[in-house]
PDB file of C-alpha atoms in Angstrom:
ATOM      1  CA  ASP A 129     -58.441 -17.758 -17.268  1.00  0.00           C
ATOM      2  CA  ILE A 130     -56.092 -19.754 -14.764  1.00  0.00           C
ATOM      3  CA  VAL A 131     -56.861 -23.659 -15.089  1.00  0.00           C
ATOM      4  CA  MET A 132     -57.131 -25.725 -11.803  1.00  0.00           C
ATOM      5  CA  THR A 133     -55.704 -29.492 -12.549  1.00  0.00           C
ATOM      6  CA  GLN A 134     -56.526 -31.992 -10.014  1.00  0.00           C
ATOM      7  CA  THR A 135     -54.714 -35.377  -9.522  1.00  0.00           C
ATOM      8  CA  PRO A 136     -56.358 -37.958  -8.968  1.00  0.00           C
ATOM      9  CA  LEU A 137     -59.840 -37.466 -10.090  1.00  0.00           C
ATOM     10  CA  SER A 138     -61.114 -40.599  -8.228  1.00  0.00           C
ATOM     11  CA  LEU A 139     -59.526 -42.082  -4.788  1.00  0.00           C
ATOM     12  CA  SER A 140     -60.612 -45.096  -2.805  1.00  0.00           C
ATOM     13  CA  VAL A 141     -59.202 -45.368   0.612  1.00  0.00           C
ATOM     14  CA  ARG A 142     -60.155 -47.303   3.642  1.00  0.00           C
ATOM     15  CA  PRO A 143     -60.956 -45.846   6.939  1.00  0.00           C
ATOM     16  CA  GLY A 144     -58.377 -45.177   9.382  1.00  0.00           C
ATOM     17  CA  GLN A 145     -55.679 -44.611   6.058  1.00  0.00           C
ATOM     18  CA  SER A 146     -55.141 -40.905   4.862  1.00  0.00           C
ATOM     19  CA  ALA A 147     -55.379 -39.753   1.450  1.00  0.00           C
ATOM     20  CA  SER A 148     -53.793 -36.613  -0.643  1.00  0.00           C
ATOM     21  CA  ILE A 149     -54.889 -34.897  -3.238  1.00  0.00           C
ATOM     22  CA  SER A 150     -53.123 -32.535  -5.748  1.00  0.00           C
ATOM     23  CA  CYS A 151     -53.953 -29.248  -7.880  1.00  0.00           C
ATOM     24  CA  THR A 152     -51.981 -27.660  -9.745  1.00  0.00           C
ATOM     25  CA  SER A 153     -52.581 -23.756 -11.486  1.00  0.00           C
ATOM     26  CA  THR A 154     -51.243 -22.381 -14.457  1.00  0.00           C
ATOM     27  CA  GLN A 155     -50.162 -19.351 -12.903  1.00  0.00           C
ATOM     28  CA  SER A 156     -49.197 -18.022  -8.762  1.00  0.00           C
ATOM     29  CA  LEU A 157     -52.444 -17.785  -6.638  1.00  0.00           C
ATOM     30  CA  ARG A 158     -50.044 -15.970  -4.434  1.00  0.00           C
ATOM     31  CA  GLN A 159     -50.707 -12.281  -4.329  1.00  0.00           C
ATOM     32  CA  SER A 160     -48.493  -9.187  -3.539  1.00  0.00           C
ATOM     33  CA  ASP A 161     -49.956  -9.081  -0.034  1.00  0.00           C
ATOM     34  CA  GLY A 162     -48.683 -12.466   1.110  1.00  0.00           C
ATOM     35  CA  LYS A 163     -52.060 -13.879   0.843  1.00  0.00           C
ATOM     36  CA  THR A 164     -52.921 -16.896  -1.434  1.00  0.00           C
ATOM     37  CA  TYR A 165     -56.039 -17.099  -2.857  1.00  0.00           C
ATOM     38  CA  PHE A 166     -56.630 -20.936  -3.372  1.00  0.00           C
ATOM     39  CA  TYR A 167     -59.074 -22.861  -1.430  1.00  0.00           C
ATOM     40  CA  TRP A 168     -60.046 -26.551  -1.113  1.00  0.00           C
ATOM     41  CA  LEU A 169     -63.918 -27.078  -0.779  1.00  0.00           C
ATOM     42  CA  ARG A 170     -65.964 -30.367  -0.367  1.00  0.00           C
ATOM     43  CA  GLN A 171     -69.033 -31.546  -1.564  1.00  0.00           C
ATOM     44  CA  LYS A 172     -70.784 -34.056  -0.254  1.00  0.00           C
ATOM     45  CA  PRO A 173     -73.876 -36.476  -2.571  1.00  0.00           C
ATOM     46  CA  GLY A 174     -76.474 -33.940  -3.170  1.00  0.00           C
ATOM     47  CA  GLN A 175     -74.998 -30.800  -0.978  1.00  0.00           C
ATOM     48  CA  SER A 176     -73.566 -27.584  -2.171  1.00  0.00           C
ATOM     49  CA  PRO A 177     -69.921 -27.237  -1.543  1.00  0.00           C
ATOM     50  CA  HIS A 178     -68.249 -26.298   1.842  1.00  0.00           C
ATOM     51  CA  LEU A 179     -64.838 -24.750   2.326  1.00  0.00           C
ATOM     52  CA  LEU A 180     -62.390 -26.563   4.002  1.00  0.00           C
ATOM     53  CA  ILE A 181     -59.764 -24.998   3.427  1.00  0.00           C
ATOM     54  CA  TYR A 182     -58.312 -21.422   2.634  1.00  0.00           C
ATOM     55  CA  ASP A 183     -54.758 -19.594   2.038  1.00  0.00           C
ATOM     56  CA  VAL A 184     -53.681 -22.892   1.567  1.00  0.00           C
ATOM     57  CA  SER A 185     -53.574 -24.214   4.907  1.00  0.00           C
ATOM     58  CA  SER A 186     -55.795 -22.195   6.769  1.00  0.00           C
ATOM     59  CA  ARG A 187     -58.729 -24.781   8.001  1.00  0.00           C
ATOM     60  CA  PHE A 188     -61.936 -22.658   7.985  1.00  0.00           C
ATOM     61  CA  SER A 189     -64.108 -22.864  11.074  1.00  0.00           C
ATOM     62  CA  GLY A 190     -65.437 -26.680  12.165  1.00  0.00           C
ATOM     63  CA  VAL A 191     -63.052 -28.250   9.957  1.00  0.00           C
ATOM     64  CA  PRO A 192     -61.319 -30.945  11.865  1.00  0.00           C
ATOM     65  CA  ASP A 193     -57.845 -31.122  12.138  1.00  0.00           C
ATOM     66  CA  ARG A 194     -57.837 -34.257  10.015  1.00  0.00           C
ATOM     67  CA  PHE A 195     -57.589 -32.042   6.768  1.00  0.00           C
ATOM     68  CA  SER A 196     -54.383 -30.130   6.317  1.00  0.00           C
ATOM     69  CA  GLY A 197     -53.332 -28.145   3.255  1.00  0.00           C
ATOM     70  CA  ARG A 198     -49.755 -27.443   1.677  1.00  0.00           C
ATOM     71  CA  GLY A 199     -47.941 -25.893  -1.161  1.00  0.00           C
ATOM     72  CA  SER A 200     -47.523 -22.510  -2.490  1.00  0.00           C
ATOM     73  CA  GLY A 201     -47.644 -20.840  -5.499  1.00  0.00           C
ATOM     74  CA  THR A 202     -48.892 -23.430  -8.519  1.00  0.00           C
ATOM     75  CA  ASP A 203     -48.836 -26.439  -6.666  1.00  0.00           C
ATOM     76  CA  PHE A 204     -51.459 -27.785  -3.786  1.00  0.00           C
ATOM     77  CA  THR A 205     -51.762 -30.391  -1.588  1.00  0.00           C
ATOM     78  CA  LEU A 206     -55.010 -31.437   0.356  1.00  0.00           C
ATOM     79  CA  LYS A 207     -54.095 -34.132   3.204  1.00  0.00           C
ATOM     80  CA  ILE A 208     -56.900 -36.046   5.034  1.00  0.00           C
ATOM     81  CA  SER A 209     -55.403 -37.984   7.989  1.00  0.00           C
ATOM     82  CA  ARG A 210     -57.505 -40.749   9.341  1.00  0.00           C
ATOM     83  CA  VAL A 211     -60.212 -40.603   6.923  1.00  0.00           C
ATOM     84  CA  GLU A 212     -63.902 -41.757   7.916  1.00  0.00           C
ATOM     85  CA  ALA A 213     -66.805 -42.951   6.005  1.00  0.00           C
ATOM     86  CA  GLU A 214     -68.467 -39.559   6.296  1.00  0.00           C
ATOM     87  CA  ASP A 215     -65.662 -38.032   4.106  1.00  0.00           C
ATOM     88  CA  ALA A 216     -67.012 -39.754   1.160  1.00  0.00           C
ATOM     89  CA  ALA A 217     -67.417 -36.677  -1.243  1.00  0.00           C
ATOM     90  CA  ILE A 218     -66.111 -34.541  -4.168  1.00  0.00           C
ATOM     91  CA  TYR A 219     -63.602 -32.638  -3.224  1.00  0.00           C
ATOM     92  CA  TYR A 220     -62.543 -29.548  -5.463  1.00  0.00           C
ATOM     93  CA  CYS A 221     -59.425 -26.739  -5.556  1.00  0.00           C
ATOM     94  CA  MET A 222     -60.699 -23.145  -6.546  1.00  0.00           C
ATOM     95  CA  GLN A 223     -59.002 -19.782  -7.059  1.00  0.00           C
ATOM     96  CA  THR A 224     -60.020 -16.444  -6.676  1.00  0.00           C
ATOM     97  CA  ILE A 225     -57.138 -14.567  -7.531  1.00  0.00           C
ATOM     98  CA  GLN A 226     -58.236 -13.729 -11.330  1.00  0.00           C
ATOM     99  CA  LEU A 227     -61.742 -13.289 -12.288  1.00  0.00           C
ATOM    100  CA  PRO A 228     -63.395 -15.904 -13.179  1.00  0.00           C
ATOM    101  CA  PRO A 229     -62.995 -17.686 -10.579  1.00  0.00           C
ATOM    102  CA  THR A 230     -61.779 -21.427 -11.357  1.00  0.00           C
ATOM    103  CA  PHE A 231     -62.385 -24.419  -9.967  1.00  0.00           C
ATOM    104  CA  GLY A 232     -60.463 -28.089 -10.695  1.00  0.00           C
ATOM    105  CA  GLN A 233     -62.595 -31.046 -12.104  1.00  0.00           C
ATOM    106  CA  GLY A 234     -63.274 -32.464  -8.726  1.00  0.00           C
ATOM    107  CA  THR A 235     -61.644 -35.642  -6.994  1.00  0.00           C
ATOM    108  CA  ARG A 236     -64.208 -38.247  -6.097  1.00  0.00           C
ATOM    109  CA  LEU A 237     -62.639 -40.012  -2.728  1.00  0.00           C
ATOM    110  CA  GLU A 238     -64.916 -43.306  -1.539  1.00  0.00           C
TER     111      GLU A 238
ATOM    112  CA  GLN B 249     -74.849 -17.495  11.328  1.00  0.00           C
ATOM    113  CA  VAL B 250     -74.544 -16.951   7.155  1.00  0.00           C
ATOM    114  CA  GLN B 251     -76.779 -18.399   5.699  1.00  0.00           C
ATOM    115  CA  LEU B 252     -77.900 -18.011   1.849  1.00  0.00           C
ATOM    116  CA  VAL B 253     -81.566 -19.291   0.997  1.00  0.00           C
ATOM    117  CA  GLN B 254     -82.518 -19.941  -2.670  1.00  0.00           C
ATOM    118  CA  SER B 255     -85.897 -20.123  -4.148  1.00  0.00           C
ATOM    119  CA  GLY B 256     -87.314 -23.573  -5.844  1.00  0.00           C
ATOM    120  CA  ALA B 257     -86.592 -25.993  -8.344  1.00  0.00           C
ATOM    121  CA  GLU B 258     -88.013 -24.631 -11.804  1.00  0.00           C
ATOM    122  CA  LEU B 259     -88.970 -26.490 -14.687  1.00  0.00           C
ATOM    123  CA  LYS B 260     -88.814 -24.500 -17.812  1.00  0.00           C
ATOM    124  CA  LYS B 261     -88.889 -24.751 -21.732  1.00  0.00           C
ATOM    125  CA  PRO B 262     -86.057 -24.370 -24.448  1.00  0.00           C
ATOM    126  CA  GLY B 263     -85.888 -20.693 -25.103  1.00  0.00           C
ATOM    127  CA  ALA B 264     -88.043 -19.325 -21.311  1.00  0.00           C
ATOM    128  CA  SER B 265     -85.906 -17.606 -19.372  1.00  0.00           C
ATOM    129  CA  MET B 266     -85.782 -18.525 -15.531  1.00  0.00           C
ATOM    130  CA  LYS B 267     -84.882 -16.331 -12.438  1.00  0.00           C
ATOM    131  CA  VAL B 268     -83.427 -17.432  -9.290  1.00  0.00           C
ATOM    132  CA  SER B 269     -83.258 -15.798  -5.773  1.00  0.00           C
ATOM    133  CA  CYS B 270     -81.185 -15.713  -2.795  1.00  0.00           C
ATOM    134  CA  LYS B 271     -82.175 -14.210   0.432  1.00  0.00           C
ATOM    135  CA  ALA B 272     -78.871 -13.579   2.441  1.00  0.00           C
ATOM    136  CA  SER B 273     -79.155 -14.092   6.455  1.00  0.00           C
ATOM    137  CA  GLY B 274     -76.938 -13.668   9.482  1.00  0.00           C
ATOM    138  CA  TYR B 275     -74.332 -10.771   8.089  1.00  0.00           C
ATOM    139  CA  THR B 276     -74.797  -7.412   6.663  1.00  0.00           C
ATOM    140  CA  PHE B 277     -75.546  -7.893   3.128  1.00  0.00           C
ATOM    141  CA  THR B 278     -73.751  -5.432   1.757  1.00  0.00           C
ATOM    142  CA  ASP B 279     -70.659  -6.798   3.208  1.00  0.00           C
ATOM    143  CA  TYR B 280     -69.754  -9.218   0.536  1.00  0.00           C
ATOM    144  CA  TYR B 281     -70.238  -9.534  -3.211  1.00  0.00           C
ATOM    145  CA  VAL B 282     -72.959 -12.300  -4.090  1.00  0.00           C
ATOM    146  CA  HIS B 283     -71.622 -14.721  -6.776  1.00  0.00           C
ATOM    147  CA  TRP B 284     -73.637 -17.168  -9.137  1.00  0.00           C
ATOM    148  CA  VAL B 285     -71.894 -20.371  -9.733  1.00  0.00           C
ATOM    149  CA  ARG B 286     -73.821 -23.225 -11.826  1.00  0.00           C
ATOM    150  CA  GLN B 287     -73.037 -26.865 -11.644  1.00  0.00           C
ATOM    151  CA  ALA B 288     -74.541 -29.359 -14.702  1.00  0.00           C
ATOM    152  CA  PRO B 289     -75.140 -32.508 -13.894  1.00  0.00           C
ATOM    153  CA  GLY B 290     -71.684 -34.314 -13.351  1.00  0.00           C
ATOM    154  CA  GLN B 291     -69.450 -31.481 -13.562  1.00  0.00           C
ATOM    155  CA  GLY B 292     -67.534 -29.450 -11.681  1.00  0.00           C
ATOM    156  CA  PRO B 293     -68.904 -25.864 -10.621  1.00  0.00           C
ATOM    157  CA  GLU B 294     -68.858 -22.822 -13.089  1.00  0.00           C
ATOM    158  CA  TRP B 295     -68.841 -19.202 -12.231  1.00  0.00           C
ATOM    159  CA  MET B 296     -71.136 -17.107 -13.916  1.00  0.00           C
ATOM    160  CA  GLY B 297     -70.837 -13.679 -12.379  1.00  0.00           C
ATOM    161  CA  TRP B 298     -71.332 -11.182  -9.007  1.00  0.00           C
ATOM    162  CA  ILE B 299     -72.854  -8.239  -8.301  1.00  0.00           C
ATOM    163  CA  ASN B 300     -71.769  -5.783  -6.082  1.00  0.00           C
ATOM    164  CA  PRO B 301     -74.345  -5.329  -3.242  1.00  0.00           C
ATOM    165  CA  ILE B 302     -73.404  -1.744  -2.428  1.00  0.00           C
ATOM    166  CA  THR B 303     -73.147  -0.336  -6.068  1.00  0.00           C
ATOM    167  CA  ALA B 304     -75.047  -3.146  -7.901  1.00  0.00           C
ATOM    168  CA  ASP B 305     -72.196  -3.240 -10.005  1.00  0.00           C
ATOM    169  CA  THR B 306     -72.029  -6.674 -11.734  1.00  0.00           C
ATOM    170  CA  ASN B 307     -69.451  -8.389 -13.663  1.00  0.00           C
ATOM    171  CA  TYR B 308     -70.323 -11.876 -15.658  1.00  0.00           C
ATOM    172  CA  ALA B 309     -68.146 -14.499 -17.266  1.00  0.00           C
ATOM    173  CA  PRO B 310     -67.957 -14.213 -20.920  1.00  0.00           C
ATOM    174  CA  LYS B 311     -69.750 -17.212 -21.476  1.00  0.00           C
ATOM    175  CA  PHE B 312     -73.203 -15.681 -20.288  1.00  0.00           C
ATOM    176  CA  ARG B 313     -72.486 -12.265 -20.973  1.00  0.00           C
ATOM    177  CA  GLY B 314     -76.003 -11.323 -23.375  1.00  0.00           C
ATOM    178  CA  ARG B 315     -77.566 -13.970 -21.640  1.00  0.00           C
ATOM    179  CA  VAL B 316     -77.702 -13.407 -17.822  1.00  0.00           C
ATOM    180  CA  THR B 317     -78.196 -10.539 -15.323  1.00  0.00           C
ATOM    181  CA  ILE B 318     -77.634 -10.089 -12.017  1.00  0.00           C
ATOM    182  CA  THR B 319     -79.634  -7.845  -9.474  1.00  0.00           C
ATOM    183  CA  ARG B 320     -80.275  -6.917  -5.825  1.00  0.00           C
ATOM    184  CA  ASP B 321     -83.017  -5.190  -3.408  1.00  0.00           C
ATOM    185  CA  THR B 322     -80.970  -4.504  -0.153  1.00  0.00           C
ATOM    186  CA  SER B 323     -84.419  -3.696   1.386  1.00  0.00           C
ATOM    187  CA  ILE B 324     -84.879  -7.068   1.578  1.00  0.00           C
ATOM    188  CA  ASN B 325     -80.826  -8.549   1.352  1.00  0.00           C
ATOM    189  CA  THR B 326     -81.543 -10.242  -1.746  1.00  0.00           C
ATOM    190  CA  ALA B 327     -79.698 -10.821  -4.819  1.00  0.00           C
ATOM    191  CA  TYR B 328     -81.502 -12.672  -8.145  1.00  0.00           C
ATOM    192  CA  MET B 329     -79.783 -14.269 -11.116  1.00  0.00           C
ATOM    193  CA  GLU B 330     -81.896 -14.440 -14.157  1.00  0.00           C
ATOM    194  CA  LEU B 331     -80.777 -16.172 -17.326  1.00  0.00           C
ATOM    195  CA  SER B 332     -82.632 -16.117 -20.743  1.00  0.00           C
ATOM    196  CA  SER B 333     -82.834 -17.808 -23.986  1.00  0.00           C
ATOM    197  CA  LEU B 334     -82.398 -21.103 -22.305  1.00  0.00           C
ATOM    198  CA  THR B 335     -81.113 -24.392 -23.901  1.00  0.00           C
ATOM    199  CA  SER B 336     -81.121 -28.554 -22.328  1.00  0.00           C
ATOM    200  CA  ASP B 337     -77.093 -27.128 -22.092  1.00  0.00           C
ATOM    201  CA  ASP B 338     -78.348 -25.013 -19.237  1.00  0.00           C
ATOM    202  CA  THR B 339     -80.166 -27.577 -17.020  1.00  0.00           C
ATOM    203  CA  ALA B 340     -77.501 -27.771 -13.650  1.00  0.00           C
ATOM    204  CA  LEU B 341     -77.930 -26.618 -10.179  1.00  0.00           C
ATOM    205  CA  TYR B 342     -77.436 -23.160  -9.854  1.00  0.00           C
ATOM    206  CA  PHE B 343     -75.660 -21.752  -6.571  1.00  0.00           C
ATOM    207  CA  CYS B 344     -75.910 -18.526  -5.218  1.00  0.00           C
ATOM    208  CA  THR B 345     -72.387 -17.866  -3.207  1.00  0.00           C
ATOM    209  CA  ILE B 346     -69.944 -15.694  -1.482  1.00  0.00           C
ATOM    210  CA  LEU B 347     -66.816 -15.967  -1.914  1.00  0.00           C
ATOM    211  CA  ASP B 348     -64.665 -13.686  -0.241  1.00  0.00           C
ATOM    212  CA  PHE B 349     -60.496 -14.177   0.989  1.00  0.00           C
ATOM    213  CA  GLY B 350     -61.058 -16.600   4.436  1.00  0.00           C
ATOM    214  CA  GLU B 351     -65.114 -17.135   3.509  1.00  0.00           C
ATOM    215  CA  SER B 352     -67.192 -18.983   0.940  1.00  0.00           C
ATOM    216  CA  TYR B 353     -70.952 -19.868   2.117  1.00  0.00           C
ATOM    217  CA  TRP B 354     -72.867 -21.392  -0.672  1.00  0.00           C
ATOM    218  CA  GLY B 355     -76.679 -21.056  -0.944  1.00  0.00           C
ATOM    219  CA  GLN B 356     -78.616 -24.655  -1.128  1.00  0.00           C
ATOM    220  CA  GLY B 357     -78.716 -24.619  -5.113  1.00  0.00           C
ATOM    221  CA  THR B 358     -81.469 -24.264  -6.862  1.00  0.00           C
ATOM    222  CA  LEU B 359     -82.454 -27.116 -10.206  1.00  0.00           C
ATOM    223  CA  VAL B 360     -83.210 -25.737 -13.348  1.00  0.00           C
ATOM    224  CA  THR B 361     -84.437 -28.603 -15.821  1.00  0.00           C
ATOM    225  CA  VAL B 362     -84.729 -27.317 -19.368  1.00  0.00           C
ATOM    226  CA  SER B 363     -87.110 -29.739 -21.510  1.00  0.00           C
ATOM    227  CA  SER B 364     -89.778 -29.489 -23.823  1.00  0.00           C
TER     228      SER B 364
END
């Protein structure tokens, strides 16, 4: 199985500041078709996960541009600019290039 | 819009079976595989398996193989996940989800508690 490792596991920032979360995978998530099967999800307390970013840097519908993703191959970063109180959640990275889909441990943003 | 609506919370005794339903709407049911993912308390998500709604082909994580059965009823756009021989370790939130490239939609989750 592909192992996804996130850092840090916990992050505390003040509103208006930026936050960055890293995720590394044990093998490349870039397919020969040019697509990278890497995602960032956000799970607010008591809710199901929701897609934020796919293909490393593409924002899902309705996701504000304060959220940005970068990286390639095996190393990825999610940046949240101008953090708002509503961004408090657990953020997960996920890969679907290979079965089983696997997730990072999650990063709690406070 | 795409919606996945799951059945309600369940309390089960050890050794029993559970069956969770997932009703899809807002899209053509046969367009996407339906995956099942669970999340134990305080833990990250864990993939359990998927079903191809067209062919009913399934693929299960080795950890659950032999205990999990995923089915679907295309007449009512609903997928099901059944897990047998429950133990306390199966206490978790169970989600149905679509995990396609560029698309990810999740049900609201079904809490299953296994306790004597």
